[in-house]
Amino acid sequence: MASFGIWVLTIFLVFQSGYGFYLPGSYPHKYKVGDPLSVKVNSLTSIDTEMPFSYYSLPFCKPAEGVKDSAENLGELLMGDRIENSPYRFKMYTNETLIFLCQSGKLSADEFKLLKERIDEMYQVNLILDNLPAIRYTVKEGFVSRWTGYPIGVKFQDMYYVFNHLKFKVLVHKYEETNVARVMGTGDGVDVFPSGGKGGSDVPGYMVVGFEVIPCSVMHNGNLVKDLKMYDKYPSEIKCDTTTVTVPIKEGEPIVFTYEVAFEESDIKWPSRWDAYLKMEGSKVHWFSILNSLMVITFLAGIVLVIFLRTVRRDLTRYEELDKEAQAQMNEELSGWKLVVGDVFRAPSHPALLCIMVGDGVQILGMGVVTILFAALGFMSPASRGTLITGMLFFYMILGIAAGYVAVRLWRTIGCGDHKGWASVAWKAACFFPGIAFLILTILNFLLWGSHSTGAIPFSLFVILLLLWFCISVPLTLVGGYFGAKAPHIEYPVRTNQIPREIPAQKYPSWLLVLGAGTLPFGTLFIELFFIMSSIWMGRVYYVFGFLLIVMVLLVVVCAEVSLVLTYMHLCVEDWKWWWKSFFASGSVAIYIFLYSVNYLIFDLKSLSGPVSATLYLGYSLFMVLAIMLATGTIGFLSSFWFVHYLFSSVKLD
């Protein structure tokens, strides 16, 4: 019964954000003139510290009805988003100016110090209207830059200035059609779509298609606002000049906050309203670099594959064309990979660990492919906050069945069909990667808790994650293990000798070649990796999931080929210990990704301040690298296992 309750809880957590599944042209909200529009606030963020903080941790105006959390899904909480209501209130297509918001209390020493720290650390205020983040445009040397949110303030000549007046511009698109198909620009389905609006009303309405903000530092007269209430008219003119700052913050003095809002009709249609956020600077370079990388890597992989197939096929054809007498003579003069026929399927060292890592790798790889596929189809776009993380968690738990099945079936194959210990292998597969991830996240969470960051996972969410792990993921992995124990094990095509063959001395350490093999898979993704890292750590929006899917498919192919080539090379020099080497031949790409992460920290995140921020960055990078190592290593191992099985079953050796 308890397990059923957890299933219900999971489905609720995953799909409570069902409204957030964003397909272009779905769920438009129509407003009439004068309808209220509510602005929400998200966590304060900074690329300087990478630690989000609550908006109301600073002395900003609070809504009259009190601070309330908006509906959040599991992914939003894990990402550190804390979306709350704000005091900003608009009326559709109603321009307003000189709106008094509030006057803060006199700044205490702690509040004054905290404001200065947040300004120094370049924290941004993130506002949301109708699910659109506030966007800010700046012009420098003729180039227009886009930013989401606006800075809390600025430091100028040893004085700190706060942006206390906000000038909002809301872009709206007018439509008079009552048919949803025409509203969303899909006129072909006019007769299929139901009519929009309440009761099919044909009253003209507006949709929010843009939300821009201009922050200003304006000097207010404290005496004029003593008797004003929230949303009253400010009694004197307010000039919003972005080139000057006039409100230095001082300890013991209050801050007056005001705003204005203007509505503007736009030709932008509702399905295209996210285009402004998805236009990355240097997008042409981005696309060209990815295409160039794909072409080069495809060419290299093709050459490797052709050479490799020709070498193996020539070896097999030569052997099979000989008559029996010549084959018998050739068996006496065997060389290369044929000499290790009696040892090639000898059980590796630490077989249980290998089975566990391969099982977890299948689970992670499956999660990655399915998630990216759904994202490429538009189900997990940036408009759906937290949906990507929530989807990854959901798919990871479901694929526990695959992890248990693969781990146990491989365990039985290595043990030549022995069922003994399968439950232990399935249990360890369910706990290995999640256990390490949980340990890393717990340590990082203590750092975030100590910094009072909203990025810290709440204790209640920790409990939920533990329940999801032990009540859903672990049972599913054990179920997969049960099926793996029932499935027939893979029969080896040759017998294994009792006495292991001595491996000849090698000219070079085989592990050196294994570690170097990761450079080719790294070449397939290092350009894409830059954009992914930028989206995670520089606050940019990542959206080219179609290209990411192509890169991932290419990565799988290259990992398989690299591992095959190295396994064949090891067998040719009579090194029959190929099991772990095939895993790390492609899994070693994780080492280069971690080195790239360190390089990114030093050269691209130069402003990252403090040991806590650097520790958080390296901790999350280590977590990511571990997952990549298991996924890519699994690709290499499974492809090598198939190849070795195929190679020795193709030639009859006595």
Tab-separated table of C-alpha atoms in Angstrom, residues 239-439:
chain	number	residue	atom	x	y	z
A	239	LYS	CA	12.777	60.803	-15.151
A	240	CYS	CA	14.188	57.372	-15.971
A	241	ASP	CA	17.706	57.959	-17.318
A	242	THR	CA	19.752	54.788	-17.788
A	243	THR	CA	23.010	56.708	-18.173
A	244	THR	CA	23.027	58.206	-14.670
A	245	VAL	CA	22.621	56.887	-11.130
A	246	THR	CA	21.353	59.123	-8.351
A	247	VAL	CA	20.349	56.955	-5.362
A	248	PRO	CA	23.337	55.941	-3.240
A	249	ILE	CA	22.315	53.542	-0.496
A	250	LYS	CA	23.228	54.583	3.016
A	251	GLU	CA	22.958	52.863	6.331
A	252	GLY	CA	19.993	54.096	8.351
A	253	GLU	CA	18.146	55.548	5.342
A	254	PRO	CA	15.112	54.035	3.561
A	255	ILE	CA	14.734	53.296	-0.172
A	256	VAL	CA	11.671	54.395	-2.171
A	257	PHE	CA	10.538	52.058	-4.969
A	258	THR	CA	8.392	53.104	-7.950
A	259	TYR	CA	7.559	51.779	-11.405
A	260	GLU	CA	5.771	52.510	-14.663
A	261	VAL	CA	4.366	50.278	-17.380
A	262	ALA	CA	3.609	50.819	-21.067
A	263	PHE	CA	1.852	48.431	-23.434
A	264	GLU	CA	2.757	48.165	-27.096
A	265	GLU	CA	1.129	46.175	-29.880
A	266	SER	CA	3.450	43.786	-31.676
A	267	ASP	CA	3.362	41.636	-34.817
A	268	ILE	CA	4.995	38.798	-32.874
A	269	LYS	CA	2.627	35.833	-32.686
A	270	TRP	CA	2.219	33.783	-29.541
A	271	PRO	CA	4.179	30.713	-30.766
A	272	SER	CA	7.145	32.968	-31.606
A	273	ARG	CA	7.315	34.898	-28.361
A	274	TRP	CA	10.310	32.914	-27.047
A	275	ASP	CA	12.413	33.724	-30.118
A	276	ALA	CA	13.948	36.778	-28.446
A	277	TYR	CA	15.283	34.603	-25.611
A	278	LEU	CA	16.595	31.888	-27.906
A	279	LYS	CA	18.662	34.168	-30.128
A	280	MET	CA	22.164	33.531	-28.856
A	281	GLU	CA	24.950	35.927	-29.736
A	282	GLY	CA	27.261	34.257	-32.237
A	283	SER	CA	24.604	31.777	-33.296
A	284	LYS	CA	26.093	31.472	-36.807
A	285	VAL	CA	29.422	30.419	-35.312
A	286	HIS	CA	27.524	28.005	-33.071
A	287	TRP	CA	25.783	26.250	-35.971
A	288	PHE	CA	28.826	26.300	-38.236
A	289	SER	CA	31.098	24.884	-35.517
A	290	ILE	CA	28.726	22.042	-34.721
A	291	LEU	CA	28.274	21.187	-38.409
A	292	ASN	CA	32.027	21.325	-38.992
A	293	SER	CA	32.653	19.082	-35.989
A	294	LEU	CA	30.033	16.579	-37.149
A	295	MET	CA	31.540	16.384	-40.648
A	296	VAL	CA	35.124	15.923	-39.419
A	297	ILE	CA	34.240	13.306	-36.821
A	298	THR	CA	31.989	11.412	-39.245
A	299	PHE	CA	34.837	11.353	-41.766
A	300	LEU	CA	37.367	10.109	-39.171
A	301	ALA	CA	34.964	7.508	-37.819
A	302	GLY	CA	34.260	6.299	-41.357
A	303	ILE	CA	37.971	5.827	-42.070
A	304	VAL	CA	38.487	3.941	-38.809
A	305	LEU	CA	35.496	1.715	-39.525
A	306	VAL	CA	36.561	0.909	-43.111
A	307	ILE	CA	40.154	0.079	-42.147
A	308	PHE	CA	38.981	-1.973	-39.204
A	309	LEU	CA	36.434	-4.016	-41.184
A	310	ARG	CA	38.925	-4.672	-43.985
A	311	THR	CA	41.556	-5.924	-41.529
A	312	VAL	CA	39.241	-8.318	-39.685
A	313	ARG	CA	37.489	-9.605	-42.816
A	314	ARG	CA	40.814	-10.269	-44.564
A	315	ASP	CA	41.976	-12.258	-41.539
A	316	LEU	CA	38.763	-14.315	-41.432
A	317	THR	CA	38.566	-14.869	-45.211
A	318	ARG	CA	42.190	-16.051	-45.368
A	319	TYR	CA	41.542	-18.616	-42.680
A	320	GLU	CA	38.250	-19.896	-44.062
A	321	GLU	CA	39.626	-20.394	-47.615
A	322	LEU	CA	42.218	-22.909	-46.394
A	323	ASP	CA	41.462	-26.631	-46.461
A	324	LYS	CA	41.309	-28.663	-43.240
A	325	GLU	CA	44.928	-29.811	-43.426
A	326	ALA	CA	46.184	-26.294	-43.944
A	327	GLN	CA	43.936	-25.095	-41.127
A	328	ALA	CA	45.375	-27.691	-38.787
A	329	GLN	CA	48.878	-26.591	-39.765
A	330	MET	CA	47.881	-22.958	-39.330
A	331	ASN	CA	46.483	-23.719	-35.862
A	332	GLU	CA	49.960	-24.820	-34.872
A	333	GLU	CA	51.393	-21.543	-36.130
A	334	LEU	CA	48.671	-19.296	-34.762
A	335	SER	CA	49.507	-15.694	-34.121
A	336	GLY	CA	47.748	-12.603	-32.850
A	337	TRP	CA	44.221	-12.813	-31.561
A	338	LYS	CA	43.844	-16.521	-32.388
A	339	LEU	CA	46.357	-17.382	-29.660
A	340	VAL	CA	44.092	-16.101	-26.878
A	341	VAL	CA	41.136	-18.296	-27.856
A	342	GLY	CA	41.335	-20.185	-24.556
A	343	ASP	CA	41.470	-17.030	-22.423
A	344	VAL	CA	39.446	-14.371	-24.225
A	345	PHE	CA	36.297	-15.168	-22.232
A	346	ARG	CA	38.067	-15.661	-18.898
A	347	ALA	CA	36.173	-13.786	-16.177
A	348	PRO	CA	37.611	-10.311	-15.523
A	349	SER	CA	38.783	-9.057	-12.152
A	350	HIS	CA	35.958	-7.595	-10.024
A	351	PRO	CA	33.195	-8.979	-12.273
A	352	ALA	CA	30.349	-7.796	-10.006
A	353	LEU	CA	31.574	-4.185	-10.168
A	354	LEU	CA	31.783	-4.353	-13.963
A	355	CYS	CA	28.215	-5.706	-14.187
A	356	ILE	CA	26.943	-2.980	-11.843
A	357	MET	CA	28.663	-0.182	-13.783
A	358	VAL	CA	27.410	-1.491	-17.133
A	359	GLY	CA	23.856	-1.773	-15.761
A	360	ASP	CA	23.960	1.791	-14.417
A	361	GLY	CA	25.479	2.970	-17.696
A	362	VAL	CA	22.556	1.513	-19.664
A	363	GLN	CA	20.157	3.317	-17.329
A	364	ILE	CA	21.927	6.679	-17.690
A	365	LEU	CA	22.366	6.343	-21.462
A	366	GLY	CA	18.706	5.418	-21.928
A	367	MET	CA	17.635	8.373	-19.784
A	368	GLY	CA	19.814	10.743	-21.808
A	369	VAL	CA	18.603	9.545	-25.213
A	370	VAL	CA	14.898	9.573	-24.275
A	371	THR	CA	15.115	12.963	-22.535
A	372	ILE	CA	16.958	14.636	-25.417
A	373	LEU	CA	14.525	13.069	-27.911
A	374	PHE	CA	11.533	14.495	-26.023
A	375	ALA	CA	13.295	17.862	-25.716
A	376	ALA	CA	14.042	17.884	-29.469
A	377	LEU	CA	10.341	17.266	-30.131
A	378	GLY	CA	9.486	20.368	-28.089
A	379	PHE	CA	8.084	18.784	-24.925
A	380	MET	CA	10.807	20.207	-22.676
A	381	SER	CA	11.488	23.674	-24.012
A	382	PRO	CA	12.824	26.567	-21.887
A	383	ALA	CA	9.217	27.745	-21.443
A	384	SER	CA	8.602	24.749	-19.187
A	385	ARG	CA	10.690	25.482	-16.132
A	386	GLY	CA	12.032	22.407	-14.429
A	387	THR	CA	10.402	20.001	-16.888
A	388	LEU	CA	13.748	18.842	-18.262
A	389	ILE	CA	15.074	17.860	-14.817
A	390	THR	CA	11.731	16.325	-13.816
A	391	GLY	CA	11.626	14.295	-17.025
A	392	MET	CA	15.195	13.074	-16.497
A	393	LEU	CA	14.323	11.863	-12.985
A	394	PHE	CA	11.184	10.125	-14.216
A	395	PHE	CA	12.913	8.342	-17.113
A	396	TYR	CA	15.860	7.394	-14.877
A	397	MET	CA	13.567	5.693	-12.370
A	398	ILE	CA	11.594	3.830	-15.039
A	399	LEU	CA	14.791	2.611	-16.721
A	400	GLY	CA	15.855	0.943	-13.472
A	401	ILE	CA	14.299	-2.162	-15.054
A	402	ALA	CA	16.892	-2.013	-17.876
A	403	ALA	CA	19.753	-1.512	-15.383
A	404	GLY	CA	18.780	-4.562	-13.338
A	405	TYR	CA	18.194	-6.723	-16.398
A	406	VAL	CA	21.527	-5.922	-18.084
A	407	ALA	CA	23.577	-6.142	-14.864
A	408	VAL	CA	22.165	-9.531	-13.830
A	409	ARG	CA	22.222	-11.060	-17.318
A	410	LEU	CA	25.873	-10.016	-17.735
A	411	TRP	CA	26.613	-11.432	-14.270
A	412	ARG	CA	25.085	-14.778	-15.267
A	413	THR	CA	26.986	-14.731	-18.579
A	414	ILE	CA	30.314	-14.208	-16.813
A	415	GLY	CA	29.360	-16.941	-14.339
A	416	CYS	CA	28.399	-19.313	-17.210
A	417	GLY	CA	24.738	-19.425	-16.206
A	418	ASP	CA	25.127	-19.471	-12.419
A	419	HIS	CA	22.159	-17.752	-10.692
A	420	LYS	CA	24.029	-17.301	-7.425
A	421	GLY	CA	24.293	-13.699	-6.231
A	422	TRP	CA	21.973	-12.105	-8.820
A	423	ALA	CA	19.882	-10.321	-6.166
A	424	SER	CA	23.008	-8.777	-4.643
A	425	VAL	CA	24.135	-7.534	-8.078
A	426	ALA	CA	20.691	-6.025	-8.806
A	427	TRP	CA	20.582	-4.354	-5.384
A	428	LYS	CA	24.074	-2.874	-5.819
A	429	ALA	CA	23.178	-1.665	-9.337
A	430	ALA	CA	20.191	0.168	-7.811
A	431	CYS	CA	22.423	1.879	-5.225
A	432	PHE	CA	25.825	2.405	-6.908
A	433	PHE	CA	25.367	5.539	-9.025
A	434	PRO	CA	22.458	7.054	-7.023
A	435	GLY	CA	24.467	6.494	-3.827
A	436	ILE	CA	27.530	8.356	-5.138
A	437	ALA	CA	25.305	11.108	-6.581
A	438	PHE	CA	23.430	11.406	-3.285
A	439	LEU	CA	26.719	11.711	-1.370
